[in-house]
Short mmCIF file of C-alpha atoms in Angstrom, two decimals:
data_model
loop_
_atom_site.label_atom_id
_atom_site.label_comp_id
_atom_site.label_asym_id
_atom_site.label_seq_id
_atom_site.Cartn_x
_atom_site.Cartn_y
_atom_site.Cartn_z
CA MET A 1 -43.69 33.29 35.80
CA LYS A 2 -44.06 36.61 37.62
CA TYR A 3 -42.87 37.59 41.09
CA ASP A 4 -42.93 41.14 42.35
CA ALA A 5 -39.53 40.89 43.86
CA LEU A 6 -38.10 39.60 40.60
CA LEU A 7 -39.89 42.31 38.59
CA LYS A 8 -38.04 44.95 40.63
CA VAL A 9 -34.81 43.46 39.53
CA PHE A 10 -35.87 43.09 35.92
CA ASP A 11 -37.19 46.69 35.90
CA GLU A 12 -33.73 48.10 36.96
CA LEU A 13 -31.79 45.86 34.59
CA ALA A 14 -34.06 46.86 31.64
CA ALA A 15 -33.43 50.43 32.34
CA TYR A 16 -29.75 50.02 32.57
CA LEU A 17 -29.49 47.83 29.37
CA SER A 18 -31.69 50.18 27.39
CA ALA A 19 -28.84 52.76 27.45
CA TYR A 20 -26.56 50.21 25.51
CA ASN A 21 -27.16 48.01 22.44
CA VAL A 22 -24.16 46.01 23.41
CA ILE A 23 -22.87 44.87 26.78
CA SER A 24 -19.98 42.66 27.97
CA GLU A 25 -20.54 39.46 29.80
CA GLY A 26 -18.65 40.77 32.74
CA GLU A 27 -20.46 44.06 32.97
CA LEU A 28 -23.79 42.29 32.79
CA VAL A 29 -22.86 39.79 35.62
CA LEU A 30 -21.67 42.67 37.80
CA LYS A 31 -24.86 44.68 37.21
CA ILE A 32 -27.07 41.72 38.01
CA ARG A 33 -25.20 41.13 41.16
CA GLU A 34 -25.51 44.83 42.18
CA SER A 35 -29.25 44.90 41.44
CA ILE A 36 -30.05 41.75 43.44
CA LYS A 37 -27.95 43.10 46.41
CA SER A 38 -29.56 46.58 46.38
CA LEU A 39 -33.20 45.69 45.66
CA LEU A 40 -33.88 42.42 47.49
CA THR A 41 -33.94 41.32 51.07
CA GLY A 42 -32.39 38.11 52.25
CA ALA A 43 -35.77 36.52 52.62
CA GLU A 44 -36.93 37.60 49.11
CA ARG A 45 -33.75 36.19 47.53
CA ALA A 46 -34.14 32.89 49.41
CA ASN A 47 -37.80 32.60 48.42
CA LEU A 48 -37.06 33.38 44.69
CA GLU A 49 -34.18 30.83 44.56
CA THR A 50 -36.48 28.09 45.99
CA LYS A 51 -39.22 28.81 43.41
CA LEU A 52 -36.75 29.16 40.57
CA ASN A 53 -34.66 26.24 41.64
CA GLY A 54 -31.22 27.93 41.26
CA THR A 55 -28.88 30.73 42.21
CA LEU A 56 -30.69 33.84 41.46
CA GLU A 57 -27.57 35.50 39.64
CA ASP A 58 -27.44 32.50 37.30
CA VAL A 59 -31.11 32.26 36.62
CA ILE A 60 -31.39 36.03 35.80
CA PHE A 61 -28.25 35.91 33.58
CA LYS A 62 -29.71 32.79 31.65
CA SER A 63 -33.01 34.50 31.29
CA ILE A 64 -31.48 37.63 29.72
CA THR A 65 -28.92 35.93 27.53
CA SER A 66 -30.89 32.96 26.16
CA THR A 67 -34.40 32.17 24.93
CA GLU A 68 -35.31 30.48 28.30
CA LYS A 69 -37.08 33.34 30.02
CA VAL A 70 -38.43 33.30 33.64
CA SER A 71 -40.50 36.29 33.10
CA VAL A 72 -42.07 38.20 30.19
CA PHE A 73 -40.44 41.30 31.77
CA SER A 74 -37.00 39.87 31.36
CA PRO A 75 -34.76 41.83 28.98
CA ASP A 76 -33.56 39.92 25.93
CA MET A 77 -29.93 40.20 24.75
CA HIS A 78 -29.37 36.61 23.64
CA THR A 79 -27.17 37.31 20.58
CA ARG A 80 -23.62 36.36 21.61
CA ILE A 81 -20.61 38.06 19.99
CA ASN A 82 -16.94 37.36 20.69
CA TYR A 83 -14.69 40.44 20.29
CA GLN A 84 -11.00 40.98 21.29
CA GLY A 85 -11.13 37.96 23.53
CA GLU A 86 -14.29 39.01 25.52
CA VAL A 87 -17.93 37.87 25.22
CA PHE A 88 -20.62 40.42 24.46
CA TYR A 89 -24.37 40.31 24.21
CA CYS A 90 -26.78 42.38 22.20
CA VAL A 91 -30.49 42.55 21.55
CA PRO A 92 -31.48 39.98 18.72
CA THR A 93 -33.14 42.58 16.52
CA HIS A 94 -30.13 45.00 16.77
CA ARG A 95 -27.52 44.98 14.00
CA TYR A 96 -24.71 46.28 16.16
CA MET A 97 -22.30 48.77 14.90
CA SER A 98 -18.53 48.30 15.36
CA ASN A 99 -18.31 51.51 17.42
CA GLU A 100 -20.94 50.26 19.85
CA LEU A 101 -18.96 47.01 20.34
CA GLU A 102 -15.76 49.08 20.79
CA ALA A 103 -17.55 51.23 23.24
CA ALA A 104 -18.77 48.24 25.24
CA PHE A 105 -15.26 46.89 25.34
CA LEU A 106 -13.77 50.16 26.62
CA ARG A 107 -16.48 50.45 29.25
CA TRP A 108 -15.82 46.95 30.50
CA ALA A 109 -12.02 47.66 30.52
CA ARG A 110 -12.51 50.57 32.95
CA ILE A 111 -14.61 48.47 35.27
CA ARG A 112 -12.37 45.26 35.28
CA SER A 113 -8.99 47.02 35.41
CA PRO A 114 -9.30 49.87 38.05
CA LEU A 115 -6.57 52.42 37.69
CA SER A 116 -5.90 52.39 41.37
CA ALA A 117 -4.94 48.75 41.21
CA LEU A 118 -2.71 49.37 38.15
CA LYS A 119 -1.10 52.42 39.95
CA GLN A 120 -0.01 50.33 42.94
CA VAL A 121 1.49 47.53 40.76
CA VAL A 122 3.49 50.19 38.75
CA LYS A 123 4.57 52.04 42.00
CA ASP A 124 5.85 48.77 43.57
CA PHE A 125 7.64 47.89 40.36
CA MET A 126 9.38 51.23 39.97
CA GLU A 127 10.51 51.10 43.73
CA ARG A 128 11.95 47.67 43.25
CA CYS A 129 13.88 49.18 40.41
CA GLY A 130 15.31 51.87 42.56
CA TYR A 131 13.09 54.65 41.50
CA GLN A 132 11.22 57.12 43.68
CA VAL A 133 7.73 58.06 42.63
CA GLU A 134 7.60 61.76 42.98
CA ASN A 135 4.26 62.72 41.56
CA THR A 136 1.05 60.84 40.76
CA VAL A 137 -1.79 62.83 38.96
CA PRO A 138 -5.20 61.38 38.05
CA LYS A 139 -6.34 62.60 34.59
CA SER A 140 -9.43 61.84 32.58
CA GLY A 141 -9.40 58.17 31.83
CA HIS A 142 -5.71 57.66 32.90
CA ILE A 143 -3.02 58.31 35.60
CA GLU A 144 0.34 60.07 35.08
CA MET A 145 3.23 59.22 37.25
CA ILE A 146 6.81 60.74 37.50
CA ALA A 147 9.46 58.23 38.67
CA VAL A 148 13.12 59.30 39.31
CA ASN A 149 16.20 57.15 39.83
CA LYS A 150 18.62 59.33 41.62
CA TYR A 151 22.18 58.24 41.07
CA LYS A 152 24.98 59.75 43.01
CA ASN A 153 26.50 60.79 39.68
CA GLN A 154 23.89 63.38 38.52
CA ASN A 155 24.99 62.73 34.94
CA ARG A 156 23.43 59.40 35.20
CA GLN A 157 20.05 60.45 36.63
CA ARG A 158 17.06 58.94 34.90
CA SER A 159 13.45 59.73 35.21
CA LYS A 160 10.36 58.31 33.56
CA HIS A 161 6.94 59.84 32.77
CA ILE A 162 4.47 57.00 33.11
CA PHE A 163 0.95 56.90 31.74
CA ILE A 164 -1.32 54.16 33.06
CA PHE A 165 -4.43 53.08 31.08
CA PRO A 166 -7.02 50.41 31.74
CA SER A 167 -6.57 48.79 28.29
CA ILE A 168 -4.17 48.93 25.19
CA LYS A 169 -7.27 50.00 23.30
CA PHE A 170 -7.13 53.53 24.83
CA VAL A 171 -3.52 54.04 23.73
CA PRO A 172 -3.71 54.93 19.96
CA GLN A 173 -5.64 58.23 20.48
CA PHE A 174 -3.40 59.18 23.41
CA VAL A 175 -0.20 58.57 21.46
CA ASP A 176 -1.39 60.86 18.66
CA GLU A 177 -2.08 63.50 21.27
CA MET A 178 1.20 62.91 23.04
CA GLU A 179 3.20 63.66 19.84
CA ASN A 180 2.61 67.44 20.46
CA SER A 181 2.31 67.39 24.25
CA GLU A 182 4.59 68.87 26.88
CA ALA A 183 5.81 65.41 27.63
CA GLU A 184 6.96 64.89 24.04
CA GLU A 185 8.82 68.27 24.20
CA GLU A 186 10.80 67.05 27.22
CA LYS A 187 12.53 64.28 25.34
CA GLY A 188 16.33 64.79 25.54
CA LYS A 189 16.14 66.01 29.05
CA GLY A 190 16.57 62.59 30.73
CA LYS A 191 12.94 61.78 30.85
CA GLU A 192 11.52 58.81 29.10
CA ASN A 193 7.78 58.18 28.26
CA VAL A 194 6.34 54.74 29.41
CA ILE A 195 2.74 53.64 28.75
CA VAL A 196 1.51 50.88 31.12
CA VAL A 197 -1.61 48.73 30.34
CA PRO A 198 -3.00 45.54 31.84
CA THR A 199 -2.92 42.12 30.50
CA GLU A 200 -6.00 40.90 28.36
CA LYS A 201 -7.80 37.65 28.11
CA THR A 202 -6.16 36.95 24.77
CA PRO A 203 -3.28 38.60 22.73
CA ALA A 204 -5.99 40.04 20.27
CA PRO A 205 -6.05 43.60 21.52
CA PHE A 206 -2.23 43.71 21.53
CA ILE A 207 -1.88 42.19 17.97
CA SER A 208 -4.48 44.71 16.77
CA PHE A 209 -2.47 47.57 18.23
CA PHE A 210 0.87 46.27 16.77
CA ARG A 211 -0.74 45.83 13.36
CA GLU A 212 -2.53 49.24 13.20
CA HIS A 213 -0.61 51.65 15.37
CA ASP A 214 2.80 52.42 16.95
CA ALA A 215 3.82 53.87 20.28
CA GLY A 216 5.81 56.79 18.96
CA ALA A 217 8.80 57.37 21.29
CA ALA A 218 7.15 55.77 24.18
CA MET A 219 7.86 52.29 25.58
CA ILE A 220 4.75 50.20 26.38
CA TRP A 221 4.78 47.83 29.49
CA VAL A 222 2.15 45.22 30.23
CA ALA A 223 1.02 44.81 33.97
CA ASP A 224 -0.48 41.63 35.48
CA VAL A 225 -2.46 42.88 38.40
CA GLU A 226 -3.04 39.46 39.86
CA LYS A 227 0.69 38.40 39.72
CA ARG A 228 1.77 41.95 40.43
CA THR A 229 4.31 41.79 37.58
CA ILE A 230 5.32 43.96 34.62
CA ASN A 231 6.69 42.89 31.28
CA PRO A 232 7.80 44.85 28.16
CA PHE A 233 5.70 45.02 25.03
CA ILE A 234 7.22 47.74 22.92
CA GLY A 235 10.67 49.39 23.38
CA ASN A 236 13.67 48.65 25.51
CA PRO A 237 14.73 50.51 28.70
CA GLY A 238 18.24 51.11 27.09
CA ASP A 239 21.00 50.90 29.69
CA ASP A 240 18.75 50.83 32.58
CA ASP A 241 19.61 47.41 33.87
CA ALA A 242 17.45 47.85 37.01
CA ILE A 243 14.32 47.91 34.89
CA GLU A 244 15.30 44.94 32.79
CA ALA A 245 16.25 42.88 35.81
CA ASN A 246 12.78 43.43 37.46
CA PHE A 247 10.71 42.42 34.39
CA ALA A 248 8.98 39.19 35.19
CA ASN A 249 9.78 37.37 31.93
CA PRO A 250 11.21 39.81 29.34
CA GLU A 251 12.66 37.37 26.92
CA GLN A 252 9.37 35.42 26.63
CA ALA A 253 7.42 38.79 26.19
CA ARG A 254 9.69 39.97 23.39
CA LYS A 255 9.64 36.47 21.79
CA ALA A 256 5.94 36.57 21.57
CA VAL A 257 6.01 40.18 19.93
CA SER A 258 8.59 38.85 17.47
CA VAL A 259 6.34 35.89 16.57
CA TRP A 260 3.37 38.17 15.92
CA THR A 261 5.61 40.45 13.78
CA ARG A 262 6.67 37.43 11.64
CA LYS A 263 3.13 36.28 11.33
CA MET A 264 1.71 39.57 10.28
CA HIS A 265 4.58 40.06 7.81
CA PHE A 266 3.68 36.64 6.26
CA VAL A 267 -0.10 37.43 6.07
CA GLU A 268 0.61 40.81 4.35
CA LEU A 269 2.85 39.14 1.81
#
């Protein structure tokens, strides 16, 4: 079945997908939606949906990710892979490499967890804890934030250097670099390092991190953008009761980490 309007969409999708051997389900759905919106008029879309007997996004997605093609010009990525709690697709003749799958995961993480949304959740949380955000700096791939709690007694003044990432998967390389960074040198001057990452669909990325890496001297917090909450993952805020009191459910979060630790210890034995 061939329609000129549909061919425009498949041409653009084929060009996009040819740059990657692996793509996440979320990224593919988003790209299909963008292509339809930018290339088709309302009349063209309505005409195609009548002829194809279905919602155009669903028809195109099924054509790409299954063997049921609506056009010979449809890209073919019907091999389905589950990785770190997300679904990915690749071309059936391609033996995907682990680095390509990892790159697809990181690409989708940047899309699904915009740093601007994470930044606002962190800012609101710190202000509830009595901190003032004094400086926010966008970096390559993450955001840095300085938050200060100004007690009347300056001997009790605390500050936190916060690093916000779109996924826990970005953290290992950053931690290695941070060991020799200026932020690391400032330890002992009242400043604490905190890494904030968003929730994931499953605990798998966090378990992988816990098994293979550590956070060095930094704490790691997990932000739920939808619920606008934050919970601890690694590390404790010490005597900073305001932070502890504003975590959504710290006991449950720490219990989950404890369970993971015991399970991993059992498996290694």
